Amino acid sequence: MCLTIHYLFESAFHFLAAFFAEQQRCCELINVLSEEKEKNETAQKQLDALLYSKRQKITENTASDTATVSSSLESPVKQAAQLPSTKVTNRVVPAHRRARVRGVLLHDTEEERQD
């Protein structure tokens, strides 16, 4: 009977030793898992920040392209009104100051030229 108790005690001791070793491995795995989660969160934050800045640049470029396209689609009158005034070198002389042309200006037609 004493031997049986000794074997039971010994097997219980080995069982508890294996149990504690397994508990220690579980704790180590939990620590490794939490470290990996922190690394993933940090990498995700960096990626989000990078994508956000690129998305802002794309949005700004798209907005400027849209403004360029919309300005090119505006009527010439609006475009001329928006442009600063520049000095015109070839101004048209008003009708009342033009020299009067008297008589009729005749143009030859193609049929008359061939004859």
JSON list of C-alpha atoms in Angstrom, two decimals:
[
{"chain": "A", "resi": 1, "resn": "MET", "atom": "CA", "xyz": [0.00, 0.00, 0.00]},
{"chain": "A", "resi": 2, "resn": "CYS", "atom": "CA", "xyz": [2.85, 2.30, 0.76]},
{"chain": "A", "resi": 3, "resn": "LEU", "atom": "CA", "xyz": [4.21, 1.61, -2.68]},
{"chain": "A", "resi": 4, "resn": "THR", "atom": "CA", "xyz": [0.90, 2.47, -4.29]},
{"chain": "A", "resi": 5, "resn": "ILE", "atom": "CA", "xyz": [0.77, 5.78, -2.48]},
{"chain": "A", "resi": 6, "resn": "HIS", "atom": "CA", "xyz": [4.33, 6.47, -3.56]},
{"chain": "A", "resi": 7, "resn": "TYR", "atom": "CA", "xyz": [3.45, 5.77, -7.24]},
{"chain": "A", "resi": 8, "resn": "LEU", "atom": "CA", "xyz": [0.34, 7.91, -6.98]},
{"chain": "A", "resi": 9, "resn": "PHE", "atom": "CA", "xyz": [2.32, 10.75, -5.45]},
{"chain": "A", "resi": 10, "resn": "GLU", "atom": "CA", "xyz": [5.03, 10.45, -8.09]},
{"chain": "A", "resi": 11, "resn": "SER", "atom": "CA", "xyz": [2.54, 10.42, -10.99]},
{"chain": "A", "resi": 12, "resn": "ALA", "atom": "CA", "xyz": [0.71, 13.41, -9.48]},
{"chain": "A", "resi": 13, "resn": "PHE", "atom": "CA", "xyz": [4.03, 15.25, -9.20]},
{"chain": "A", "resi": 14, "resn": "HIS", "atom": "CA", "xyz": [4.86, 14.57, -12.87]},
{"chain": "A", "resi": 15, "resn": "PHE", "atom": "CA", "xyz": [1.35, 15.59, -13.89]},
{"chain": "A", "resi": 16, "resn": "LEU", "atom": "CA", "xyz": [1.66, 18.89, -11.97]},
{"chain": "A", "resi": 17, "resn": "ALA", "atom": "CA", "xyz": [5.13, 19.53, -13.41]},
{"chain": "A", "resi": 18, "resn": "ALA", "atom": "CA", "xyz": [3.81, 18.99, -16.96]},
{"chain": "A", "resi": 19, "resn": "PHE", "atom": "CA", "xyz": [0.79, 21.17, -16.19]},
{"chain": "A", "resi": 20, "resn": "PHE", "atom": "CA", "xyz": [2.97, 24.04, -14.92]},
{"chain": "A", "resi": 21, "resn": "ALA", "atom": "CA", "xyz": [5.32, 23.72, -17.91]},
{"chain": "A", "resi": 22, "resn": "GLU", "atom": "CA", "xyz": [2.31, 23.92, -20.24]},
{"chain": "A", "resi": 23, "resn": "GLN", "atom": "CA", "xyz": [1.00, 26.96, -18.34]},
{"chain": "A", "resi": 24, "resn": "GLN", "atom": "CA", "xyz": [4.37, 28.65, -18.76]},
{"chain": "A", "resi": 25, "resn": "ARG", "atom": "CA", "xyz": [4.35, 27.95, -22.52]},
{"chain": "A", "resi": 26, "resn": "CYS", "atom": "CA", "xyz": [0.84, 29.40, -22.76]},
{"chain": "A", "resi": 27, "resn": "CYS", "atom": "CA", "xyz": [1.97, 32.57, -20.98]},
{"chain": "A", "resi": 28, "resn": "GLU", "atom": "CA", "xyz": [4.94, 32.90, -23.33]},
{"chain": "A", "resi": 29, "resn": "LEU", "atom": "CA", "xyz": [2.69, 32.45, -26.37]},
{"chain": "A", "resi": 30, "resn": "ILE", "atom": "CA", "xyz": [0.27, 35.06, -25.03]},
{"chain": "A", "resi": 31, "resn": "ASN", "atom": "CA", "xyz": [3.16, 37.51, -24.63]},
{"chain": "A", "resi": 32, "resn": "VAL", "atom": "CA", "xyz": [4.43, 36.81, -28.16]},
{"chain": "A", "resi": 33, "resn": "LEU", "atom": "CA", "xyz": [0.89, 37.22, -29.50]},
{"chain": "A", "resi": 34, "resn": "SER", "atom": "CA", "xyz": [0.43, 40.58, -27.76]},
{"chain": "A", "resi": 35, "resn": "GLU", "atom": "CA", "xyz": [3.81, 41.79, -29.11]},
{"chain": "A", "resi": 36, "resn": "GLU", "atom": "CA", "xyz": [2.78, 40.77, -32.64]},
{"chain": "A", "resi": 37, "resn": "LYS", "atom": "CA", "xyz": [-0.54, 42.59, -32.23]},
{"chain": "A", "resi": 38, "resn": "GLU", "atom": "CA", "xyz": [1.29, 45.75, -31.18]},
{"chain": "A", "resi": 39, "resn": "LYS", "atom": "CA", "xyz": [3.63, 45.47, -34.18]},
{"chain": "A", "resi": 40, "resn": "ASN", "atom": "CA", "xyz": [0.65, 44.99, -36.50]},
{"chain": "A", "resi": 41, "resn": "GLU", "atom": "CA", "xyz": [-1.17, 47.98, -35.02]},
{"chain": "A", "resi": 42, "resn": "THR", "atom": "CA", "xyz": [1.91, 50.17, -35.41]},
{"chain": "A", "resi": 43, "resn": "ALA", "atom": "CA", "xyz": [2.42, 49.04, -39.00]},
{"chain": "A", "resi": 44, "resn": "GLN", "atom": "CA", "xyz": [-1.29, 49.58, -39.74]},
{"chain": "A", "resi": 45, "resn": "LYS", "atom": "CA", "xyz": [-1.15, 53.12, -38.32]},
{"chain": "A", "resi": 46, "resn": "GLN", "atom": "CA", "xyz": [1.90, 53.94, -40.45]},
{"chain": "A", "resi": 47, "resn": "LEU", "atom": "CA", "xyz": [0.21, 52.51, -43.53]},
{"chain": "A", "resi": 48, "resn": "ASP", "atom": "CA", "xyz": [-2.99, 54.44, -42.83]},
{"chain": "A", "resi": 49, "resn": "ALA", "atom": "CA", "xyz": [-1.03, 57.67, -42.40]},
{"chain": "A", "resi": 50, "resn": "LEU", "atom": "CA", "xyz": [0.81, 57.08, -45.68]},
{"chain": "A", "resi": 51, "resn": "LEU", "atom": "CA", "xyz": [-2.38, 56.25, -47.55]},
{"chain": "A", "resi": 52, "resn": "TYR", "atom": "CA", "xyz": [-4.14, 59.26, -46.03]},
{"chain": "A", "resi": 53, "resn": "SER", "atom": "CA", "xyz": [-1.41, 61.62, -47.21]},
{"chain": "A", "resi": 54, "resn": "LYS", "atom": "CA", "xyz": [-1.45, 60.08, -50.70]},
{"chain": "A", "resi": 55, "resn": "ARG", "atom": "CA", "xyz": [-5.24, 60.30, -50.78]},
{"chain": "A", "resi": 56, "resn": "GLN", "atom": "CA", "xyz": [-5.03, 63.99, -49.87]},
{"chain": "A", "resi": 57, "resn": "LYS", "atom": "CA", "xyz": [-2.52, 64.64, -52.65]},
{"chain": "A", "resi": 58, "resn": "ILE", "atom": "CA", "xyz": [-4.73, 62.82, -55.15]},
{"chain": "A", "resi": 59, "resn": "THR", "atom": "CA", "xyz": [-7.76, 64.81, -53.97]},
{"chain": "A", "resi": 60, "resn": "GLU", "atom": "CA", "xyz": [-5.84, 68.08, -54.29]},
{"chain": "A", "resi": 61, "resn": "ASN", "atom": "CA", "xyz": [-4.58, 67.14, -57.76]},
{"chain": "A", "resi": 62, "resn": "THR", "atom": "CA", "xyz": [-8.08, 66.10, -58.82]},
{"chain": "A", "resi": 63, "resn": "ALA", "atom": "CA", "xyz": [-9.51, 69.36, -57.50]},
{"chain": "A", "resi": 64, "resn": "SER", "atom": "CA", "xyz": [-6.95, 71.42, -59.40]},
{"chain": "A", "resi": 65, "resn": "ASP", "atom": "CA", "xyz": [-7.54, 69.33, -62.55]},
{"chain": "A", "resi": 66, "resn": "THR", "atom": "CA", "xyz": [-11.28, 69.86, -62.16]},
{"chain": "A", "resi": 67, "resn": "ALA", "atom": "CA", "xyz": [-10.74, 73.59, -61.82]},
{"chain": "A", "resi": 68, "resn": "THR", "atom": "CA", "xyz": [-8.57, 73.57, -64.94]},
{"chain": "A", "resi": 69, "resn": "VAL", "atom": "CA", "xyz": [-11.15, 71.59, -66.91]},
{"chain": "A", "resi": 70, "resn": "SER", "atom": "CA", "xyz": [-14.03, 73.73, -65.69]},
{"chain": "A", "resi": 71, "resn": "SER", "atom": "CA", "xyz": [-12.13, 76.90, -66.54]},
{"chain": "A", "resi": 72, "resn": "SER", "atom": "CA", "xyz": [-11.43, 75.59, -70.03]},
{"chain": "A", "resi": 73, "resn": "LEU", "atom": "CA", "xyz": [-15.13, 74.82, -70.47]},
{"chain": "A", "resi": 74, "resn": "GLU", "atom": "CA", "xyz": [-16.19, 78.35, -69.56]},
{"chain": "A", "resi": 75, "resn": "SER", "atom": "CA", "xyz": [-17.19, 80.72, -72.30]},
{"chain": "A", "resi": 76, "resn": "PRO", "atom": "CA", "xyz": [-14.48, 82.95, -73.81]},
{"chain": "A", "resi": 77, "resn": "VAL", "atom": "CA", "xyz": [-16.25, 86.01, -72.41]},
{"chain": "A", "resi": 78, "resn": "LYS", "atom": "CA", "xyz": [-15.87, 84.69, -68.87]},
{"chain": "A", "resi": 79, "resn": "GLN", "atom": "CA", "xyz": [-12.27, 83.76, -69.49]},
{"chain": "A", "resi": 80, "resn": "ALA", "atom": "CA", "xyz": [-11.55, 87.21, -70.89]},
{"chain": "A", "resi": 81, "resn": "ALA", "atom": "CA", "xyz": [-13.22, 88.80, -67.88]},
{"chain": "A", "resi": 82, "resn": "GLN", "atom": "CA", "xyz": [-11.06, 86.75, -65.50]},
{"chain": "A", "resi": 83, "resn": "LEU", "atom": "CA", "xyz": [-7.78, 87.50, -67.27]},
{"chain": "A", "resi": 84, "resn": "PRO", "atom": "CA", "xyz": [-6.05, 90.73, -66.32]},
{"chain": "A", "resi": 85, "resn": "SER", "atom": "CA", "xyz": [-6.29, 93.41, -68.96]},
{"chain": "A", "resi": 86, "resn": "THR", "atom": "CA", "xyz": [-3.38, 93.62, -71.33]},
{"chain": "A", "resi": 87, "resn": "LYS", "atom": "CA", "xyz": [-2.46, 96.33, -73.77]},
{"chain": "A", "resi": 88, "resn": "VAL", "atom": "CA", "xyz": [-3.80, 95.58, -77.22]},
{"chain": "A", "resi": 89, "resn": "THR", "atom": "CA", "xyz": [-1.35, 96.46, -79.98]},
{"chain": "A", "resi": 90, "resn": "ASN", "atom": "CA", "xyz": [-3.58, 95.97, -83.03]},
{"chain": "A", "resi": 91, "resn": "ARG", "atom": "CA", "xyz": [-6.67, 97.95, -82.25]},
{"chain": "A", "resi": 92, "resn": "VAL", "atom": "CA", "xyz": [-9.42, 98.24, -84.79]},
{"chain": "A", "resi": 93, "resn": "VAL", "atom": "CA", "xyz": [-10.12, 101.79, -85.93]},
{"chain": "A", "resi": 94, "resn": "PRO", "atom": "CA", "xyz": [-13.71, 102.84, -85.20]},
{"chain": "A", "resi": 95, "resn": "ALA", "atom": "CA", "xyz": [-15.99, 103.07, -88.25]},
{"chain": "A", "resi": 96, "resn": "HIS", "atom": "CA", "xyz": [-16.43, 106.85, -88.14]},
{"chain": "A", "resi": 97, "resn": "ARG", "atom": "CA", "xyz": [-12.62, 107.33, -88.38]},
{"chain": "A", "resi": 98, "resn": "ARG", "atom": "CA", "xyz": [-12.04, 104.93, -91.25]},
{"chain": "A", "resi": 99, "resn": "ALA", "atom": "CA", "xyz": [-11.33, 106.30, -94.71]},
{"chain": "A", "resi": 100, "resn": "ARG", "atom": "CA", "xyz": [-14.36, 106.11, -96.92]},
{"chain": "A", "resi": 101, "resn": "VAL", "atom": "CA", "xyz": [-14.10, 103.75, -99.81]},
{"chain": "A", "resi": 102, "resn": "ARG", "atom": "CA", "xyz": [-16.06, 105.02, -102.76]},
{"chain": "A", "resi": 103, "resn": "GLY", "atom": "CA", "xyz": [-17.12, 102.99, -105.69]},
{"chain": "A", "resi": 104, "resn": "VAL", "atom": "CA", "xyz": [-17.64, 99.33, -106.18]},
{"chain": "A", "resi": 105, "resn": "LEU", "atom": "CA", "xyz": [-14.96, 96.71, -105.75]},
{"chain": "A", "resi": 106, "resn": "LEU", "atom": "CA", "xyz": [-15.33, 94.08, -108.46]},
{"chain": "A", "resi": 107, "resn": "HIS", "atom": "CA", "xyz": [-14.06, 90.56, -108.02]},
{"chain": "A", "resi": 108, "resn": "ASP", "atom": "CA", "xyz": [-13.45, 88.24, -110.95]},
{"chain": "A", "resi": 109, "resn": "THR", "atom": "CA", "xyz": [-15.16, 84.90, -110.75]},
{"chain": "A", "resi": 110, "resn": "GLU", "atom": "CA", "xyz": [-13.39, 81.68, -111.68]},
{"chain": "A", "resi": 111, "resn": "GLU", "atom": "CA", "xyz": [-15.36, 81.38, -114.94]},
{"chain": "A", "resi": 112, "resn": "GLU", "atom": "CA", "xyz": [-14.17, 84.78, -116.13]},
{"chain": "A", "resi": 113, "resn": "ARG", "atom": "CA", "xyz": [-10.56, 84.01, -115.27]},
{"chain": "A", "resi": 114, "resn": "GLN", "atom": "CA", "xyz": [-10.54, 80.88, -117.39]},
{"chain": "A", "resi": 115, "resn": "ASP", "atom": "CA", "xyz": [-11.84, 82.72, -120.47]}
]
